[in-house]
CSV table of C-alpha atoms and ligand atoms in Angstrom, one decimal:
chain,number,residue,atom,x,y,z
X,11,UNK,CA,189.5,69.5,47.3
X,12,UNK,CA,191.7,67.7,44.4
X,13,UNK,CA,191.8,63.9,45.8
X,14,UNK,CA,189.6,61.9,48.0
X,15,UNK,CA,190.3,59.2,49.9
X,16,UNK,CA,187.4,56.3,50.3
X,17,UNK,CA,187.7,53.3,52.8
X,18,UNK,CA,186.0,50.7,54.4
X,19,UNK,CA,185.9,50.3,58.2
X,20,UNK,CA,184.4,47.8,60.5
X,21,UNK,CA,181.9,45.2,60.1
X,22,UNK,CA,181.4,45.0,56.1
X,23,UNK,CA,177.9,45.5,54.4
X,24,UNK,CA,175.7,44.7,51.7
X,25,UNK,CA,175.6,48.2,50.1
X,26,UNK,CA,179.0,48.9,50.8
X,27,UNK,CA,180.3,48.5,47.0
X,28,UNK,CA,177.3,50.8,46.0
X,29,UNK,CA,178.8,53.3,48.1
X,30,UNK,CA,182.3,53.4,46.8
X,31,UNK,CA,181.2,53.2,43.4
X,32,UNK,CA,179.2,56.2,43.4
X,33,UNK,CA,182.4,57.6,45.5
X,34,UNK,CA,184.3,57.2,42.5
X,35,UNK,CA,182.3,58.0,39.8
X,36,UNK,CA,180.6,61.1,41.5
X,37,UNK,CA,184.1,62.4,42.7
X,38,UNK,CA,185.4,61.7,38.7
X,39,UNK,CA,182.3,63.9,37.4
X,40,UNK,CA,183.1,66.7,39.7
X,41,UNK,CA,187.4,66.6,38.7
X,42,UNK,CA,188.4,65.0,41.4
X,43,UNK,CA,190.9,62.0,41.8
X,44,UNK,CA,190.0,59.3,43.6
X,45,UNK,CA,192.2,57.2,46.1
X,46,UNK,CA,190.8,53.2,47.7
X,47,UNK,CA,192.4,52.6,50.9
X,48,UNK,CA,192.4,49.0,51.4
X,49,UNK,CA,191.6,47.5,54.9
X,50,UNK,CA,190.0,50.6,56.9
X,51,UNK,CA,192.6,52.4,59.1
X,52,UNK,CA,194.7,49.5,59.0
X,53,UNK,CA,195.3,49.8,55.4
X,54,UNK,CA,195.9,53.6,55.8
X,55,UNK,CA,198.6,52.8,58.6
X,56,UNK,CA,200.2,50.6,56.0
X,57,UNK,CA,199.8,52.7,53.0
X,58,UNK,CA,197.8,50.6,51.1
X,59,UNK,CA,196.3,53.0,48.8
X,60,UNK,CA,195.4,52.8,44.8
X,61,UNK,CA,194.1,54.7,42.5
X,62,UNK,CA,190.8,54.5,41.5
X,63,UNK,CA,189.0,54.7,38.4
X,64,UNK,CA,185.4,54.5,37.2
X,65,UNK,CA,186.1,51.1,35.3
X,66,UNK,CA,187.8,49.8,38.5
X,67,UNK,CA,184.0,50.0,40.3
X,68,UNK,CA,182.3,48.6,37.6
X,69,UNK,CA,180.0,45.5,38.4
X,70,UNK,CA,180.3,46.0,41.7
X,71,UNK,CA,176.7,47.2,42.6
X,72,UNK,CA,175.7,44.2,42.7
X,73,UNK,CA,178.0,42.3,45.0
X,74,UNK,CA,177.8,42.1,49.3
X,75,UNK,CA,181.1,42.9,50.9
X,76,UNK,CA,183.5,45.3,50.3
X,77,UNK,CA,186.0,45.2,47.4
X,78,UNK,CA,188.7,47.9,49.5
X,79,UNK,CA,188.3,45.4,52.3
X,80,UNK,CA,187.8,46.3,56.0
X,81,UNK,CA,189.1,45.9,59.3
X,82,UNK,CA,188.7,47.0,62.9
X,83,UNK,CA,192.3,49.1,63.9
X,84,UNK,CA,193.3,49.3,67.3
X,85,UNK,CA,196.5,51.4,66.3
X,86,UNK,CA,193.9,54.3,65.0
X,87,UNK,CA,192.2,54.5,67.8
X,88,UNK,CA,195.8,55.9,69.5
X,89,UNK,CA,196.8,59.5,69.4
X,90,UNK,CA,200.4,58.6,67.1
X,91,UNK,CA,198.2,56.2,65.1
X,92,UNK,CA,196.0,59.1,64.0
X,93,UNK,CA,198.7,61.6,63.4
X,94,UNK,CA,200.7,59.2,61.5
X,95,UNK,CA,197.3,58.2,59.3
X,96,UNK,CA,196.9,62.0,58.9
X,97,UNK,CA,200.6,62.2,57.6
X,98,UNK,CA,199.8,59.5,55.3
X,99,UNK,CA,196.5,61.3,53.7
X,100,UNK,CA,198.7,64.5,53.0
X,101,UNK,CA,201.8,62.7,51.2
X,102,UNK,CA,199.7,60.7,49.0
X,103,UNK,CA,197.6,64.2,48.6
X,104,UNK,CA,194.3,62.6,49.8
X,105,UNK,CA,192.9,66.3,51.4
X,106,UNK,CA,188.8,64.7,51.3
X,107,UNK,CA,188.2,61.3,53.3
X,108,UNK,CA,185.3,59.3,53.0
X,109,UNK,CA,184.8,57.0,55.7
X,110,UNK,CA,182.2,54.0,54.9
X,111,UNK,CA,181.5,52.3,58.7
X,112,UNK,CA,180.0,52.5,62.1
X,113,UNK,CA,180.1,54.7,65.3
X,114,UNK,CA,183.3,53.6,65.8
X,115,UNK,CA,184.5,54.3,62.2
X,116,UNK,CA,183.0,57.9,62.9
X,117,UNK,CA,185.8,58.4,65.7
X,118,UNK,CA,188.6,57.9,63.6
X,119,UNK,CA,187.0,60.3,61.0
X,120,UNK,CA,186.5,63.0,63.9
X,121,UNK,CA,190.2,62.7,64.4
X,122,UNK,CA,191.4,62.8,61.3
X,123,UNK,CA,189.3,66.2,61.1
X,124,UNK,CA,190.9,67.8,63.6
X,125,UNK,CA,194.0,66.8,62.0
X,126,UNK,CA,193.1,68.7,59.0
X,127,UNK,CA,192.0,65.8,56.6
X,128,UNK,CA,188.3,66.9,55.3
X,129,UNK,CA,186.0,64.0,56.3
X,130,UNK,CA,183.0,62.8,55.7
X,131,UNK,CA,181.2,59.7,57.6
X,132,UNK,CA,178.2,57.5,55.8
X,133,UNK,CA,176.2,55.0,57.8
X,134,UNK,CA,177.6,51.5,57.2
X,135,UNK,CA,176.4,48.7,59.3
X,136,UNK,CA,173.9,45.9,59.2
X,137,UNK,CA,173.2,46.6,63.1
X,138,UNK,CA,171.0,50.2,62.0
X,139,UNK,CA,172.8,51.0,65.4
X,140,UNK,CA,173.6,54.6,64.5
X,141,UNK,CA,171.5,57.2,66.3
X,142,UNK,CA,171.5,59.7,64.0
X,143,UNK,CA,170.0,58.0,60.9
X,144,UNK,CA,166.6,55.8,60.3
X,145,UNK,CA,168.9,54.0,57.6
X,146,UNK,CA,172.1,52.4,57.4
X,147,UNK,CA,173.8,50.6,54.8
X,148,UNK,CA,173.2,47.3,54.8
X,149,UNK,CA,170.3,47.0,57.2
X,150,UNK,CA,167.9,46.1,54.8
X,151,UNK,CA,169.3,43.0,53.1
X,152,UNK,CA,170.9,41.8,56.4
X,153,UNK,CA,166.7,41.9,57.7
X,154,UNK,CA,165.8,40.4,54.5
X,155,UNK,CA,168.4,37.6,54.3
X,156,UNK,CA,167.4,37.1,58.2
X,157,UNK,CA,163.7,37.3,57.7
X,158,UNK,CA,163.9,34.2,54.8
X,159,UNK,CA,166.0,32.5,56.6
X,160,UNK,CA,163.4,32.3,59.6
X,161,UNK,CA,160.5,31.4,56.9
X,162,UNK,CA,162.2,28.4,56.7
X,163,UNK,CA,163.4,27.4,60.2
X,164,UNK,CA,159.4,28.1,60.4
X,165,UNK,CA,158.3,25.5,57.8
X,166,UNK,CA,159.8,23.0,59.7
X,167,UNK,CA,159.0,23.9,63.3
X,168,UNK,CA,155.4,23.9,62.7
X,169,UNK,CA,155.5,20.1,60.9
X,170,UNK,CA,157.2,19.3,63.9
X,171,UNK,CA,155.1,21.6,66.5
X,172,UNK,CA,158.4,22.5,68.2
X,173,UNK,CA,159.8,25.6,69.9
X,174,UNK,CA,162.4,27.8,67.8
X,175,UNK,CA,164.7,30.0,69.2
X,176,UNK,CA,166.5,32.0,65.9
X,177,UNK,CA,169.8,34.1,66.7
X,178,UNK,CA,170.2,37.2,64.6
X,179,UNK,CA,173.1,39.3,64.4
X,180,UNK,CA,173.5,42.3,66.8
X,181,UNK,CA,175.4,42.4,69.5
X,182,UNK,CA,174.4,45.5,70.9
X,183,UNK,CA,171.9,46.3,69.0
X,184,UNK,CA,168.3,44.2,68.6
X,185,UNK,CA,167.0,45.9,65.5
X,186,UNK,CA,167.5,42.9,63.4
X,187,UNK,CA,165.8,41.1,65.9
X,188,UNK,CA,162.5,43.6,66.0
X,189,UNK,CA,162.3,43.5,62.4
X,190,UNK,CA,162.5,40.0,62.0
X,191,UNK,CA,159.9,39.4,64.8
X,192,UNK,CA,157.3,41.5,63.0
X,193,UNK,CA,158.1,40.5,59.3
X,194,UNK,CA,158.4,36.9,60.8
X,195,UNK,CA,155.1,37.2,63.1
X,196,UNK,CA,157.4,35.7,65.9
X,197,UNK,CA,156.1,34.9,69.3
X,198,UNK,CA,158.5,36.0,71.3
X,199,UNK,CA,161.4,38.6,70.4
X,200,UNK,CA,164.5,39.2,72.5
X,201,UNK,CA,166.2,42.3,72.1
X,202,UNK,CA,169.3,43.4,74.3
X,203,UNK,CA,167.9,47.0,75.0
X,204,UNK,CA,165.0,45.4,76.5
X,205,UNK,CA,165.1,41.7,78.2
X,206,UNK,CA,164.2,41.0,81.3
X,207,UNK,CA,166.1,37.7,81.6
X,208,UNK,CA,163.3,36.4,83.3
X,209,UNK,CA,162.7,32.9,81.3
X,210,UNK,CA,159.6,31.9,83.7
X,211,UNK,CA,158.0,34.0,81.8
X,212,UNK,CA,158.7,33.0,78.7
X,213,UNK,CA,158.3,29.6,79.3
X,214,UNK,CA,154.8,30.7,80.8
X,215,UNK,CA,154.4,32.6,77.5
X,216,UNK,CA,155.5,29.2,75.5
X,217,UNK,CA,152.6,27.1,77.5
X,218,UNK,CA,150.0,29.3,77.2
X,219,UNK,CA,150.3,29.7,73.4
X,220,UNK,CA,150.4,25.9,73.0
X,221,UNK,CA,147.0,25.8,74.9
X,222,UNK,CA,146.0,27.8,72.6
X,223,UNK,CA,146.5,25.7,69.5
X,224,UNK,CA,150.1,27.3,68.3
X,225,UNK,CA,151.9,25.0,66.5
X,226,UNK,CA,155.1,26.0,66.9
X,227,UNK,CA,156.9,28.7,68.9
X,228,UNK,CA,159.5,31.2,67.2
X,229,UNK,CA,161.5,32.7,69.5
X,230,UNK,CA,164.0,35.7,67.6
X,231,UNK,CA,167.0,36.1,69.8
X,232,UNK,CA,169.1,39.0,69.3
X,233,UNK,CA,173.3,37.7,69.2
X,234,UNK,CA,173.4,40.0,72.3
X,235,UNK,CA,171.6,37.8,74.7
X,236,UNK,CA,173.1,34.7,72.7
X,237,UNK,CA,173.3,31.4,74.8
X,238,UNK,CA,170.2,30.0,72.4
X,239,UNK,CA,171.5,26.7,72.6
X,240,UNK,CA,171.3,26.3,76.1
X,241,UNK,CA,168.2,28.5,76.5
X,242,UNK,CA,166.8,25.8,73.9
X,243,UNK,CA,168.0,22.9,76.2
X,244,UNK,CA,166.5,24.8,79.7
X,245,UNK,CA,163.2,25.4,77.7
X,246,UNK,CA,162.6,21.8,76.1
X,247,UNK,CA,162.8,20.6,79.7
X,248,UNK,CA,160.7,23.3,81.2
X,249,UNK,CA,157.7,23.2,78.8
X,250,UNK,CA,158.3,19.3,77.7
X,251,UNK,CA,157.9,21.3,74.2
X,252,UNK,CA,160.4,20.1,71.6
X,253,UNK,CA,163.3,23.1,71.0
X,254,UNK,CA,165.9,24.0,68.2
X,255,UNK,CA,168.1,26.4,68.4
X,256,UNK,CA,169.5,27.8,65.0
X,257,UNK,CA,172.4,30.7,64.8
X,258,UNK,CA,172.1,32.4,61.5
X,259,UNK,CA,175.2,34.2,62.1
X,260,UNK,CA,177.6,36.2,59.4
X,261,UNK,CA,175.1,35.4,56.7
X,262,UNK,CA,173.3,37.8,57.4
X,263,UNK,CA,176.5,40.3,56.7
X,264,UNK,CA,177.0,38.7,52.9
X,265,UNK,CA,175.0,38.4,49.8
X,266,UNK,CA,173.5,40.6,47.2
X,267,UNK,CA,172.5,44.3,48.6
X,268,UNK,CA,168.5,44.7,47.8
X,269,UNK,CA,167.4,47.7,45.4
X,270,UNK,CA,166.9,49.3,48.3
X,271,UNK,CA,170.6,49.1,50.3
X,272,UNK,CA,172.0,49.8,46.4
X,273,UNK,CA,169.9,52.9,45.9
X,274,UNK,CA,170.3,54.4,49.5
X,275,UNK,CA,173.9,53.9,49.7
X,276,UNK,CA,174.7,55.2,46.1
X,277,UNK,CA,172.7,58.8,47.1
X,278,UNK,CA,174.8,58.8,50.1
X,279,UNK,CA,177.9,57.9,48.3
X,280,UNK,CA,177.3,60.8,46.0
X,281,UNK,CA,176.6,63.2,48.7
X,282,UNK,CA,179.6,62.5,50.4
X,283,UNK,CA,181.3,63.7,47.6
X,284,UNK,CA,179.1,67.0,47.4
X,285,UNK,CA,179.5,68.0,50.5
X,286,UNK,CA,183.5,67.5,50.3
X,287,UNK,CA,183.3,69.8,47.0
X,288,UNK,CA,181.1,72.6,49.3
X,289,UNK,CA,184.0,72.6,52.0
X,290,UNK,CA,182.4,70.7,54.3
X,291,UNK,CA,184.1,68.8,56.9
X,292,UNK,CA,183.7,66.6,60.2
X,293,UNK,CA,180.1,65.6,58.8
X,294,UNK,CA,178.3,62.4,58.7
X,295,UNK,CA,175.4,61.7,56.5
X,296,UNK,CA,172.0,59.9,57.5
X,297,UNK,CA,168.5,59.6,56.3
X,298,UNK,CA,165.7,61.3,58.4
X,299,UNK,CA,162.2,61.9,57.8
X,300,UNK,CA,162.3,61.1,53.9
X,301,UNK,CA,165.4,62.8,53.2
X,302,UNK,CA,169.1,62.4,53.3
X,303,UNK,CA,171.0,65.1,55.7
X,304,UNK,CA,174.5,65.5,57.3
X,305,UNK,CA,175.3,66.2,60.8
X,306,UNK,CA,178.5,67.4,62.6
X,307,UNK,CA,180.0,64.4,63.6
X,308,UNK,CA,180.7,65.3,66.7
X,309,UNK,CA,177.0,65.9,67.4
X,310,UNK,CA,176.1,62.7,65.7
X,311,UNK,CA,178.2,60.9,67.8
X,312,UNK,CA,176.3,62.1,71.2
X,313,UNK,CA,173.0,61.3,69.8
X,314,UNK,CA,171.3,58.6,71.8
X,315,UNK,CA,169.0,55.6,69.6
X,316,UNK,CA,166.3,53.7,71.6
X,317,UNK,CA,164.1,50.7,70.0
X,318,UNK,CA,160.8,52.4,69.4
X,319,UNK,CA,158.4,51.4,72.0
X,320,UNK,CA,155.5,51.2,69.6
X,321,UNK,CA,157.0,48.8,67.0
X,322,UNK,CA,158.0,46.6,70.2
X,323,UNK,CA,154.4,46.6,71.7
X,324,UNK,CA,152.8,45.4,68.3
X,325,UNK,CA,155.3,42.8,67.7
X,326,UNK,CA,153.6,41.6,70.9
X,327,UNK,CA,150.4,42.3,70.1
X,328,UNK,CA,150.6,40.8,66.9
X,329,UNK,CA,151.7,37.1,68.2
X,330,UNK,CA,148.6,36.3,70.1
N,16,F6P,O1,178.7,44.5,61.8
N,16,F6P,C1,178.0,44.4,62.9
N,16,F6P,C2,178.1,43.0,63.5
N,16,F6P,O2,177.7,42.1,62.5
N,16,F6P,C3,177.3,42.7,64.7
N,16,F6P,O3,175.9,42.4,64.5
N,16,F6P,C4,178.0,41.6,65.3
N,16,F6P,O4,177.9,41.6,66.7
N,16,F6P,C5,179.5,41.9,65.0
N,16,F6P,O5,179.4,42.7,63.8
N,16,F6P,C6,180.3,40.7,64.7
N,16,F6P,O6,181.6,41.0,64.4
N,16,F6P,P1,182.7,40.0,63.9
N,16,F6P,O7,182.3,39.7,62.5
N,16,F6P,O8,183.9,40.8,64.0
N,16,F6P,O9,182.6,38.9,64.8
């Protein structure tokens, strides 16, 4: 390996500039050249491709979003759009790839493996919606910027003893959404994997809690269920109980990465370039049990994620 390539791909993430900065600078300790491809896939289609140097990551740690950019590429996810972005990494002489984004991201790696590009994947979404890691960058301050957020919506919904349904990010996904409902002590928590869409019962659920002296009523709805406007509107006139709905939306993808996202996503930045320099290809790295490991992609990909029943019961259990 001589160059590598870093990019961005997907939906950004706080943590993502702590990645590519310790892409850089690890890759420029070990000899190697670096090349930012601006945009994701997209940017690699259109050749958008600098060098990089260590001053050209520095304060950077620091800041949410992605300095290369990012984009979601339906040209990439076509046969001649792969082969063409593998024909691109060899005449710029990018012969290492590091990939910074999501499942989806991971596909385009995978292909550009088999295409003879050297890949490497690392976790990069606030969603945590990768099965093969317990961490992904990002997740952290997005359920930290989410979980102050709903402190406040709080405040104001117990002056006014009102219901308050919260949206969180994640479409697919209701991590955000079971974090936030335990850090948040929320009464109810609505997570795609697991609603019922049986509102009886949470208005029965609203009702009985008020009977019980509750003064207000959070409700933390995962972006995948959505409608919480409406819901707000259906459960006001069922319960006679006040209701707000408040969408925290792409917030929750910005701001300052917390120690933790910077930390994380610098070791993984790093390994990605360690493992490039041992020959290692078609690998994504994740965090398991303590420890930061790679996994063939390919494997990683048909790895399954389910919300832990446990944490789900004594978010319940907890907002009695
Ligand atoms: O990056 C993940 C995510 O934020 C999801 O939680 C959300 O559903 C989606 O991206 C939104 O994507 P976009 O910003 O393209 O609307």
């Amino acid at each position: 390996i001589k160059t590598i390539g870093v990019l961005t791909s997907g939906g950004d993430a706080p943590g993502m500039n702590a990645a590519i900065r310790a892409v850089v600078r690890e890759a420029i300790v070990k000899g190697l050249k670096v090349k930012g491809i601006k945009r994701g896939y997209a940017g690699l289609l259109q050749e958008e491709i600098v060098d990089m140097e260590a001053k050209d990551v520095s304060d950077i740690i620091e800041r949410g979003g992605t300095i290369l950019q990012t984009a979601r590429c339906m040209e990439f996810t076509t046969p001649e759009g792969q082969q063409k972005g593998a024909e691109i990494c060899k005449k710029h002489g990018i012969d290492g790839i590091i990939v910074i984004g999501g499942d989806g991201s991971f596909k385009g790696a995978q292909k550009l493996a088999a295409l003879g590009i050297n890949t490497i994947g690392l976790p990069g979404t606030i969603d945590l919606d990768i099965a093969c890691t317990e961490y992904t960058i990002g997740f952290d301050t997005a359920v930290n910027t989410a979980m102050e957020a709903i402190d406040k919506v709080r405040d104001t919904s117990t002056s006014h003893e009102r219901c308050s349904i919260i949206e969180v990010m994640g479409r697919g996904a209701g991590y955000i959404a079971l974090w936030c409902g335990i850090a948040n002590g929320a009464e109810d928590i609505l997570l795609p994997e697991k609603y019922d869409y049986d509102e009886q019962k949470l208005v029965n659920n609203i009702i009985e809690k008020r009977k019980h002296g509750k003064k207000h009523h959070i409700i933390v709805n995962a972006e995948g269920i959505g409608h919480s406007a409406s819901m707000a509107k259906r459960i006001e006139a069922a319960t006679g109980i006040e209701t707000r709905a408040t969408i925290l939306g792409h917030m929750q993808r910005g701001g300052s990465p917390t120690a933790k996202d910077r930390v994380y996503a610098s070791t993984m930045g790093a390994l990605a370039v360690d493992l490039l320099c041992e020959g290692k290809t078609n690998r994504v790295v994740g965090y398991r049990h303590g420890a930061f490991v790679d996994f063939d992609i390919d494997e990683a990909l048909a790895m399954k994620k389910e919300i832990p029943e446990y944490e789900y019961q004594i978010a319940k259990n907890l907002s009695i």
